[in-house]
mmCIF file of C-alpha atoms in Angstrom:
data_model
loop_
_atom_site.group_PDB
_atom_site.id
_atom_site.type_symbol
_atom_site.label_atom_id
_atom_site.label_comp_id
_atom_site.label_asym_id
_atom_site.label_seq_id
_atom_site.Cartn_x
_atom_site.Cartn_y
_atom_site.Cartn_z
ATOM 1 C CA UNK A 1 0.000 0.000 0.000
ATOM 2 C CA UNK A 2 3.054 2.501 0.677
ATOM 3 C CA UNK A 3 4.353 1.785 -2.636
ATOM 4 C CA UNK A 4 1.168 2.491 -4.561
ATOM 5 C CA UNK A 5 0.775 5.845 -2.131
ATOM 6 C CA UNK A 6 4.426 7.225 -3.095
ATOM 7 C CA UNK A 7 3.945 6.326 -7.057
ATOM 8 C CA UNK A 8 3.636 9.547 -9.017
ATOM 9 C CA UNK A 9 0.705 10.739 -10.839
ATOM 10 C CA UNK A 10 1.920 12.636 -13.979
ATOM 11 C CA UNK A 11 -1.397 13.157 -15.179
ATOM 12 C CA UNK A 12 -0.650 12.218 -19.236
ATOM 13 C CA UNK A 13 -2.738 11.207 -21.461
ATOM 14 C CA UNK A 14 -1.752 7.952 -23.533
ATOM 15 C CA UNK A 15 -0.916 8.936 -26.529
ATOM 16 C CA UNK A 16 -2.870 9.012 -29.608
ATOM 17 C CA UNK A 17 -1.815 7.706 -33.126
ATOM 18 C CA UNK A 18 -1.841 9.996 -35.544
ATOM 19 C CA UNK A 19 -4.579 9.530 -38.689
ATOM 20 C CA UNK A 20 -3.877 10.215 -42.239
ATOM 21 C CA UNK A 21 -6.262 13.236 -41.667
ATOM 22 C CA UNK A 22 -4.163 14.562 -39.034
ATOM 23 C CA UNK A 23 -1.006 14.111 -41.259
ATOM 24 C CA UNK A 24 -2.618 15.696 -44.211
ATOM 25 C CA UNK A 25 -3.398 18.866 -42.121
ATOM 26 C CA UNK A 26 -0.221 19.263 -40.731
ATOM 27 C CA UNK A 27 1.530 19.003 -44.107
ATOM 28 C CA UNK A 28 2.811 21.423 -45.457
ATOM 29 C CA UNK A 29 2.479 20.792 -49.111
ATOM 30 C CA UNK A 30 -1.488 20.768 -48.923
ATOM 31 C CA UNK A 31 -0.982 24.199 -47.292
ATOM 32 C CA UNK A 32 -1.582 25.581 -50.892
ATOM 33 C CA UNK A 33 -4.228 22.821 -51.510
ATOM 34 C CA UNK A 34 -6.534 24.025 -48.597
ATOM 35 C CA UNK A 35 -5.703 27.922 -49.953
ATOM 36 C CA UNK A 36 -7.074 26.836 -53.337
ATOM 37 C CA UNK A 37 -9.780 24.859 -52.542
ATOM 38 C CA UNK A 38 -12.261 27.573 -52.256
ATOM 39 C CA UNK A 39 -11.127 29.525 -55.949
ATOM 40 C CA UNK A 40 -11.327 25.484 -57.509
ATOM 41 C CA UNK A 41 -15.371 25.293 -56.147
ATOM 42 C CA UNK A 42 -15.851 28.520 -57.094
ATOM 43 C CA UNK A 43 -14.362 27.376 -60.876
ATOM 44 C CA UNK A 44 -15.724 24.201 -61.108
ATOM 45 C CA UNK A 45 -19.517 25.450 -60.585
ATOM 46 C CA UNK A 46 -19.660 28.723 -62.370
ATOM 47 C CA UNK A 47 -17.107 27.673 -64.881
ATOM 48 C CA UNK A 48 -16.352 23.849 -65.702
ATOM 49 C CA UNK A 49 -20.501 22.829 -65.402
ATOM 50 C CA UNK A 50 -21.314 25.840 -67.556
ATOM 51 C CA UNK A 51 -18.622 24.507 -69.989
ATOM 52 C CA UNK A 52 -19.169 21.109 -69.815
ATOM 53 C CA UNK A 53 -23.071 21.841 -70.109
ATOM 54 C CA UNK A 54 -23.164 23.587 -72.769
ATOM 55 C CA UNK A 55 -21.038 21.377 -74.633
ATOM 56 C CA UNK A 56 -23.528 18.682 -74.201
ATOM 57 C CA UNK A 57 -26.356 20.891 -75.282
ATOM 58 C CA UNK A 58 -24.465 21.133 -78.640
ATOM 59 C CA UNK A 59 -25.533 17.761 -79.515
ATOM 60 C CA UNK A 60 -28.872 17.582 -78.342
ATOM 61 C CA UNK A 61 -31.720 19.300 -80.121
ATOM 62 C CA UNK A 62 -32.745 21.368 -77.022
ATOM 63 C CA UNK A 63 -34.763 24.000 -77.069
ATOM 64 C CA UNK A 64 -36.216 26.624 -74.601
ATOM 65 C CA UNK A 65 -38.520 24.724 -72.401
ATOM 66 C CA UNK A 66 -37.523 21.444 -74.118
ATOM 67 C CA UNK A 67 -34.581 19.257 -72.955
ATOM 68 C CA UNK A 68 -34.173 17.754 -76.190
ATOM 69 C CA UNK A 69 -32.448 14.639 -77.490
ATOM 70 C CA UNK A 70 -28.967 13.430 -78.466
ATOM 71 C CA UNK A 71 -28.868 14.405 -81.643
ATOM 72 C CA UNK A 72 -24.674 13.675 -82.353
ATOM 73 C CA UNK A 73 -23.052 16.347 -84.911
ATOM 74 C CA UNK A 74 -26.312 17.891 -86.208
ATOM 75 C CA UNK A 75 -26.097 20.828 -85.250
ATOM 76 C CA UNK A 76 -22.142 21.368 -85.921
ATOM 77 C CA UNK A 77 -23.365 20.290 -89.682
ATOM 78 C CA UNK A 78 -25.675 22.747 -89.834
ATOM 79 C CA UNK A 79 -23.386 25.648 -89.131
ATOM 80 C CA UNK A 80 -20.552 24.534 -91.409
ATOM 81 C CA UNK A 81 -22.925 25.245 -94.471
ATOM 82 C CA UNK A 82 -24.498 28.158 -92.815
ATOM 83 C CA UNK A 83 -23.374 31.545 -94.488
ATOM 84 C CA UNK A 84 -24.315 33.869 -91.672
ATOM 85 C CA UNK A 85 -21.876 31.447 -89.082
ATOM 86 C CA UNK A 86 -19.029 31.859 -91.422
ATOM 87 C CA UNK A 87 -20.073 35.618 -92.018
ATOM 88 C CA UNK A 88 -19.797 36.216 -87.777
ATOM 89 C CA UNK A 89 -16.126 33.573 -88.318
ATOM 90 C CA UNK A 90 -15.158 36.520 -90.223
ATOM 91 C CA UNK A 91 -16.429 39.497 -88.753
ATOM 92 C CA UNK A 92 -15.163 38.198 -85.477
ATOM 93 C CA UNK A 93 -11.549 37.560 -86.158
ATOM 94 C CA UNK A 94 -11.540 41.185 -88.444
ATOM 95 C CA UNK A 95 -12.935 42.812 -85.388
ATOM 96 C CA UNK A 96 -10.327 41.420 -83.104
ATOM 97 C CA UNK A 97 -6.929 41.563 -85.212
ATOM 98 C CA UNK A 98 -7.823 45.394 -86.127
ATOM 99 C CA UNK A 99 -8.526 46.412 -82.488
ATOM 100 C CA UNK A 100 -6.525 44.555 -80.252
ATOM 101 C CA UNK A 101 -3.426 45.696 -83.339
ATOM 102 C CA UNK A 102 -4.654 49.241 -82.929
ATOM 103 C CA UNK A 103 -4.893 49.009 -78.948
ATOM 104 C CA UNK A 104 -1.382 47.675 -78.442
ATOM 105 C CA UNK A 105 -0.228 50.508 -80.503
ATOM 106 C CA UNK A 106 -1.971 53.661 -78.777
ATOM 107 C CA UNK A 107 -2.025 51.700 -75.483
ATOM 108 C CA UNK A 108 1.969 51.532 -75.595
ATOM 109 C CA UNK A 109 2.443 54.537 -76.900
ATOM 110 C CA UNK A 110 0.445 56.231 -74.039
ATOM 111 C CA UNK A 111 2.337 53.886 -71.410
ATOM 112 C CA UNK A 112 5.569 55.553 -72.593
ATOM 113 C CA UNK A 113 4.824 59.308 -72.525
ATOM 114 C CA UNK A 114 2.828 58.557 -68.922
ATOM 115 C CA UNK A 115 5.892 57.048 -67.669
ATOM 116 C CA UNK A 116 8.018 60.693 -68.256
ATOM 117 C CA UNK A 117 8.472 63.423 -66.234
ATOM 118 C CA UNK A 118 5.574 65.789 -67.040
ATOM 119 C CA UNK A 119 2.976 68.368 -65.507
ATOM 120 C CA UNK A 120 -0.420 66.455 -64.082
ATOM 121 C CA UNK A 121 0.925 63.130 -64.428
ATOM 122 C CA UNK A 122 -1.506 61.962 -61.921
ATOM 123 C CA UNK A 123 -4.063 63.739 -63.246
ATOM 124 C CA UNK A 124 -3.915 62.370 -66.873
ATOM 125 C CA UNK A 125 -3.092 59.038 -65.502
ATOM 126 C CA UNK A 126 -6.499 58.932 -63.833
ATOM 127 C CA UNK A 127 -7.999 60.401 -67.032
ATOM 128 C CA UNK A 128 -6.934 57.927 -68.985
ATOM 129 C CA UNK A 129 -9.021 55.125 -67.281
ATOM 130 C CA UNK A 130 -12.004 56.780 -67.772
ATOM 131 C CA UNK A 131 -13.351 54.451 -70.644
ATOM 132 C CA UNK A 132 -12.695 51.590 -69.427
ATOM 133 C CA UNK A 133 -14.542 52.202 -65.860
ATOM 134 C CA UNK A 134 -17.447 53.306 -67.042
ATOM 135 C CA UNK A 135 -20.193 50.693 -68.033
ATOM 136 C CA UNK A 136 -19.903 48.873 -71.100
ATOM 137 C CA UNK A 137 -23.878 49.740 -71.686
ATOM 138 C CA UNK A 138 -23.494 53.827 -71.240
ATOM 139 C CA UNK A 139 -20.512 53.756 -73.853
ATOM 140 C CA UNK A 140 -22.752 51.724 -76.000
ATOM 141 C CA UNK A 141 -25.430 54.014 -75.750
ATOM 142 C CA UNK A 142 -23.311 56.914 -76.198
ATOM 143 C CA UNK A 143 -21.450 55.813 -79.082
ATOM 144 C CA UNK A 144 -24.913 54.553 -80.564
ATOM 145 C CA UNK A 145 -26.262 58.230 -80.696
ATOM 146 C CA UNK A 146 -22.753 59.482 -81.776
ATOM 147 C CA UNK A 147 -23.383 57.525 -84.673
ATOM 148 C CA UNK A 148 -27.049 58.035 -84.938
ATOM 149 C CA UNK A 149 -27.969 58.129 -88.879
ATOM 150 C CA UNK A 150 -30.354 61.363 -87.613
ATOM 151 C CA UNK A 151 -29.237 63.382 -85.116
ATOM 152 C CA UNK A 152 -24.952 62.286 -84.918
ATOM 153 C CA UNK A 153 -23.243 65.140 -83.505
ATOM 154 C CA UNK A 154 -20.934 64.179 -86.269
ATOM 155 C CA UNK A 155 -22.885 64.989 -89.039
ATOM 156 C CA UNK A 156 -24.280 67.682 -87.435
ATOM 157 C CA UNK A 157 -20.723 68.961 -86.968
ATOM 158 C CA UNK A 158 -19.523 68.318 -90.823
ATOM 159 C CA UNK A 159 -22.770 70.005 -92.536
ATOM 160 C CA UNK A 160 -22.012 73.023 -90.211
ATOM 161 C CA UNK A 161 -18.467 72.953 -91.675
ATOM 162 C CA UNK A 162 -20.122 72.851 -95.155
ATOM 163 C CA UNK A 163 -18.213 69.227 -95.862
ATOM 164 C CA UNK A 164 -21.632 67.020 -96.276
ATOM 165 C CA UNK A 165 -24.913 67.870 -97.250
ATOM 166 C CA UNK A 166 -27.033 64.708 -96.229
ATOM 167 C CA UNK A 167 -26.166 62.904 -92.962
ATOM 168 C CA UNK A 168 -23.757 59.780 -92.672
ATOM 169 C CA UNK A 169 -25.601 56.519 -91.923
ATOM 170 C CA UNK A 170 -23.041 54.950 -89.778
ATOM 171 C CA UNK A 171 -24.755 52.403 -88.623
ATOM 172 C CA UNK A 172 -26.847 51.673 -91.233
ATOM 173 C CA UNK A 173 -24.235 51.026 -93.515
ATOM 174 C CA UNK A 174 -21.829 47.513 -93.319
ATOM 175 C CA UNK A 175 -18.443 49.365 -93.509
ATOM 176 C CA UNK A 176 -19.362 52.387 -91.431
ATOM 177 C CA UNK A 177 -20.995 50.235 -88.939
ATOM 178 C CA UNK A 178 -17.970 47.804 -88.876
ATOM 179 C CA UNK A 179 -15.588 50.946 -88.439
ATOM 180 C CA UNK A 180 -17.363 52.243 -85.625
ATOM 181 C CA UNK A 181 -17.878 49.226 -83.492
ATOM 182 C CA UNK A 182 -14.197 48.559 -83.680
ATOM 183 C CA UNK A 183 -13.525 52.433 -83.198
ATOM 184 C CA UNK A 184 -15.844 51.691 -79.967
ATOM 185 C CA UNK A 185 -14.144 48.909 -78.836
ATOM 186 C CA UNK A 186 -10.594 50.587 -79.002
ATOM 187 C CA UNK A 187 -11.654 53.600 -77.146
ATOM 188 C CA UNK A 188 -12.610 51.121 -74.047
ATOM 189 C CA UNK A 189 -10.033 49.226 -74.308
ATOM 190 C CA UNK A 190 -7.065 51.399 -74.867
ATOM 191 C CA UNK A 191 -6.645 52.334 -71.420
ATOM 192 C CA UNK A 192 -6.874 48.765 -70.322
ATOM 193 C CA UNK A 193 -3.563 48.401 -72.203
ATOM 194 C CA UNK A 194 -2.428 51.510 -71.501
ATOM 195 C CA UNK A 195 -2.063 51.301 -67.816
ATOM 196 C CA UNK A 196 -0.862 47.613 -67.870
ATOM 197 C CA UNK A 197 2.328 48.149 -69.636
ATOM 198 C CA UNK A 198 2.539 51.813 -67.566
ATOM 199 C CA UNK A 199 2.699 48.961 -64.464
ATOM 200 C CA UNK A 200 5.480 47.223 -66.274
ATOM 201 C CA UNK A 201 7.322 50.068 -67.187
ATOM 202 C CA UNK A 202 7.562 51.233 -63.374
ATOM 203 C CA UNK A 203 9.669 48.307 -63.008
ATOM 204 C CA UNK A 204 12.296 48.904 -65.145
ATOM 205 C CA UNK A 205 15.418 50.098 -63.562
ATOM 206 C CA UNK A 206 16.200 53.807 -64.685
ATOM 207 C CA UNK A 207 19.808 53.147 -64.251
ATOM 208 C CA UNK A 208 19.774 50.731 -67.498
ATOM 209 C CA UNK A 209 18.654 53.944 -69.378
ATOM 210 C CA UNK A 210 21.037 56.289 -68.379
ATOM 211 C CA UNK A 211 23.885 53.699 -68.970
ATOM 212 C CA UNK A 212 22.178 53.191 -72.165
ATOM 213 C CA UNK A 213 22.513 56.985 -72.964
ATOM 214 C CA UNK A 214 26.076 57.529 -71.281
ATOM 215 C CA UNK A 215 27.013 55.051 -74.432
ATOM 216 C CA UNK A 216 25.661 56.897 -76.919
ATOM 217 C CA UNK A 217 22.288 55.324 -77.199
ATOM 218 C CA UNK A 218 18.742 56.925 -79.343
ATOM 219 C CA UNK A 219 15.750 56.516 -78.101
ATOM 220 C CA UNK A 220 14.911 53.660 -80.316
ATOM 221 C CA UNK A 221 17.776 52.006 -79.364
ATOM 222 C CA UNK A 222 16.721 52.589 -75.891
ATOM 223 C CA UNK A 223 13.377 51.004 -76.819
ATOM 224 C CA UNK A 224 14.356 48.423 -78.859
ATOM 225 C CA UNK A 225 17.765 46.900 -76.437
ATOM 226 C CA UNK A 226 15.589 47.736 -73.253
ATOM 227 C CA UNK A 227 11.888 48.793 -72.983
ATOM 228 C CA UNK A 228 10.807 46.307 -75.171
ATOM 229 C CA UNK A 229 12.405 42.898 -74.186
ATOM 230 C CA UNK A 230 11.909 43.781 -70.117
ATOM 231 C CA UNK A 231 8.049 44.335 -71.058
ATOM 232 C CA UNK A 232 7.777 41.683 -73.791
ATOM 233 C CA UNK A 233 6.184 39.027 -70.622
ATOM 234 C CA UNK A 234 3.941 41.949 -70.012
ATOM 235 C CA UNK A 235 2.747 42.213 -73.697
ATOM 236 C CA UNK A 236 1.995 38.746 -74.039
ATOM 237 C CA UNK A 237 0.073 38.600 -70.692
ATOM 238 C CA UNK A 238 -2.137 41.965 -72.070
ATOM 239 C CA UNK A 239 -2.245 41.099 -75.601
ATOM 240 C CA UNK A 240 -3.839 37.970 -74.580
ATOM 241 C CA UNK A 241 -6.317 39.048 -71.980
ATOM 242 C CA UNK A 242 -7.025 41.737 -75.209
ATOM 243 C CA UNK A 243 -7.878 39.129 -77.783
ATOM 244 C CA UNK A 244 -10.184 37.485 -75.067
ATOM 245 C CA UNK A 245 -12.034 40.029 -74.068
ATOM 246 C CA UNK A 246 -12.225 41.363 -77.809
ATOM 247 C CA UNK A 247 -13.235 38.189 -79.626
ATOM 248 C CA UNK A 248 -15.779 37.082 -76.774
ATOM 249 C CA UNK A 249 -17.422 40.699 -76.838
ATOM 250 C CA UNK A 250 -21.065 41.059 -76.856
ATOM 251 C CA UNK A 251 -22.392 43.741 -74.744
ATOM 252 C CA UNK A 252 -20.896 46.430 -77.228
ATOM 253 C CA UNK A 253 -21.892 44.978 -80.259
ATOM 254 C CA UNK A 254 -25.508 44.300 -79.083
ATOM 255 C CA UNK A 255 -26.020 47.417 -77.681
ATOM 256 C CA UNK A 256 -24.976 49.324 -80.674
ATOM 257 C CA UNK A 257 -25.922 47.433 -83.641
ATOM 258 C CA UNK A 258 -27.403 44.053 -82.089
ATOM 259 C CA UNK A 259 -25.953 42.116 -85.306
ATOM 260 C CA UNK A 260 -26.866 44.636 -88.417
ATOM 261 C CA UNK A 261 -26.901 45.945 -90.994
ATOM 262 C CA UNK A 262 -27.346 42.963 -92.413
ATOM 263 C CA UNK A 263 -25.295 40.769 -90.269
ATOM 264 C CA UNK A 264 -22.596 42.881 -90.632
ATOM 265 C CA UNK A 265 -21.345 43.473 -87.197
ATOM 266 C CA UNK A 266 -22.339 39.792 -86.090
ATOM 267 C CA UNK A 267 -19.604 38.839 -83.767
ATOM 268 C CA UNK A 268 -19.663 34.872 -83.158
ATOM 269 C CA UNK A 269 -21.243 35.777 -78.990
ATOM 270 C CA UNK A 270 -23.900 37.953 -80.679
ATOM 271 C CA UNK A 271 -24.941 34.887 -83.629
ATOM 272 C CA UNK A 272 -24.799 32.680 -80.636
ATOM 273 C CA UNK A 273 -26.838 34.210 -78.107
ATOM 274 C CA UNK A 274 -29.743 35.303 -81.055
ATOM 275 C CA UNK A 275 -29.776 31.762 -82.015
ATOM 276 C CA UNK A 276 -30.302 30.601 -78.431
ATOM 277 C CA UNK A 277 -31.910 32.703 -76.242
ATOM 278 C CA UNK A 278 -34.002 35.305 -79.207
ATOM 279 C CA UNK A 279 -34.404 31.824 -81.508
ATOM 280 C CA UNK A 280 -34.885 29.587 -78.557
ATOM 281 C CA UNK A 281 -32.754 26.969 -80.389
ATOM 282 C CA UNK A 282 -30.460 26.422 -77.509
ATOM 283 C CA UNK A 283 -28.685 23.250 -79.387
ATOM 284 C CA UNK A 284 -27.700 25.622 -82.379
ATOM 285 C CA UNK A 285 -26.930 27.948 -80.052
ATOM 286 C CA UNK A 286 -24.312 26.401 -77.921
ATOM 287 C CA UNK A 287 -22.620 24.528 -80.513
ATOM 288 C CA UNK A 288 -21.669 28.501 -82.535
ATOM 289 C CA UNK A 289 -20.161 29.321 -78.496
ATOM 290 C CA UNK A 290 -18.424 25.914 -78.006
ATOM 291 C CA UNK A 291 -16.985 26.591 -81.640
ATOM 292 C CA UNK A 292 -15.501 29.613 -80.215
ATOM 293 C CA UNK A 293 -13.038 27.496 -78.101
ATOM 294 C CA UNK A 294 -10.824 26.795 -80.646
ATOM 295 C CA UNK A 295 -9.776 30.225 -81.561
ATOM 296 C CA UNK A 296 -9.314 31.098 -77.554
ATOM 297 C CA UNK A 297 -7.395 27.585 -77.036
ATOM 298 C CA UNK A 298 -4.920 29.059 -80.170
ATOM 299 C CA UNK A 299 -4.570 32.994 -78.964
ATOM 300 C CA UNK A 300 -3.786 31.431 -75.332
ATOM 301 C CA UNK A 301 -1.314 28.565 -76.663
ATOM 302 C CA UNK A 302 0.648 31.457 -79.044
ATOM 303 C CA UNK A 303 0.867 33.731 -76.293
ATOM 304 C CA UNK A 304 2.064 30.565 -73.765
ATOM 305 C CA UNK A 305 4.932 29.853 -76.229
ATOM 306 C CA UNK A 306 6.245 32.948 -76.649
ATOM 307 C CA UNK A 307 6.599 33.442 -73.390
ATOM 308 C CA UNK A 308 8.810 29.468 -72.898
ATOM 309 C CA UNK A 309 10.453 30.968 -76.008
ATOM 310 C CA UNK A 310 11.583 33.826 -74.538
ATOM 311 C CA UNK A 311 12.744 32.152 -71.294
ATOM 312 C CA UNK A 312 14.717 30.115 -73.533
ATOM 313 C CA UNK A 313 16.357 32.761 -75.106
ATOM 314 C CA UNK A 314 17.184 34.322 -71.684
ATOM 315 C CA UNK A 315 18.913 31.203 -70.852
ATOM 316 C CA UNK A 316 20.771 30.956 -73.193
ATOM 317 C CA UNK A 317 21.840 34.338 -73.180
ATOM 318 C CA UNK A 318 22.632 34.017 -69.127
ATOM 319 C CA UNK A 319 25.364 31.150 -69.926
#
């Protein structure tokens, strides 16, 4: 009895085997799995069922209010001897090479003279992003009674000049209206570009300029050795987010022109959604979006390569 009286009591727990579970928490290297997990839901339900959905709705015959049948390749037939498809191919990829070409250009050359030392930099930097913050809808609208065939301030302004006599139909006409959708879409989307690259110039080191000049260097040569190859990962990441939101635009389009004249301005989002939703042929429909993929799938691998390319070439350069 003494010797049970003097034996310690440490109090201790017996200790418990840790599960998988517990091992899987304390790890590390699912830290960034757990961090993720809520962005991969939020994908998977708004984006990859959408996707995936609409994919299968390509080969069924469904239409509003109707499920619809498996119908296989139907509906991909259909569209591959349908003029107006290959009419809103065209109009789609003109739209985007013109404007995302002319936005790089006005968007880079703003980006350089923001990034000098001049009066109200602030100022006109904040200017600047004025098109692109304000609804896609109200510039629409705007631009849609800029280029109103009766009362567009433009005409208005060139028969007070004495340069026309009867108004211009912009939109009424298929290479005024194509002009002035794309004309729309650059002045959005300039300063999207615009203050991108700005971002990218900021991080170029100022003393690689003035070494540049202390040897004698123009300001194309400046451009050309420097500005340009430090922001080329920066182009390719803008250019492509340009092209995407370009070739997938419909709020702009529908807004000002919804299509006409004459299918003119018919991007491949428009055709789709007036086949689907305004047609109520939602099989037709999805298979015009789904064969948008394609074309995205080839701007994003382009853009992915030259951006391995140019790591490449920096590699080989470093040794």
């Amino acid at each position: 009895m003494a010797d049970i009286a003097l034996e310690p009591r440490t109090g201790r727990r017996p200790i418990r085997e840790a599960t998988t579970w517990d091992q899987i928490r304390a790890n590390r290297n699912w830290l960034g799995f757990w961090f993720m997990l809520p962005a991969m839901a939020f994908l998977i339900l708004f984006l990859a069922y959408p996707l995936g959905l609409g994919v299968w709705i390509s080969f069924t015959d469904a239409r509003i209010g109707r499920p619809g049948v498996f119908i296989g390749m139907e509906n991909y037939e259909w569209l591959w001897g349908d003029s107006i498809f290959w009419l809103s191919v065209f109009n789609t990829l003109l739209y985007t090479t013109v404007a995302s070409a002319i936005k790089f250009a006005i968007g880079l050359y703003l980006a350089l003279l923001l990034n000098e030392n001049m009066p109200f930099k602030a100022m006109l930097r904040a200017l600047v992003l004025i098109p692109f913050i304000v609804p896609t809808v109200l510039s629409a609208l705007a631009f849609w009674w800029i280029f109103d065939s009766q009362f567009s301030i433009i005409s208005w302004s060139l028969k007070q000049m004495g340069l026309i006599t009867d108004n211009i139909n912009f939109l009424g006409d298929v290479a005024w209206a194509r002009a002035c959708v794309i004309f729309a879409n650059i002045w959005r989307g300039v300063p999207f570009v615009a203050i991108t690259l700005l971002a990218g110039l900021q991080t170029v080191s100022p003393s690689l300029y003035e070494a540049a000049t202390l040897d004698g260097a123009t300001s194309w040569q400046r451009f050309r050795f420097i500005t340009y190859p430090l922001l080329t990962p920066i182009i390719a990441v803008v250019m492509t987010f340009s092209v995407l939101f370009t070739f997938t635009d419909f709020q702009l389009i529908w807004a000002m022109t919804r299509g006409g004249p004459v299918n003119a301005t018919h991007l491949m989002a428009t055709l789709s959604y007036q086949r689907a939703i305004i047609g109520g042929v939602l099989g037709e429909g999805a298979a015009i979006s789904n064969a948008m993929i394609p074309f995205l799938l080839a701007a994003i691998m382009i853009s992915w390569f030259g951006l391995q390319r140019r790591k490449w070439q920096q590699g080989e350069n470093n040794d």
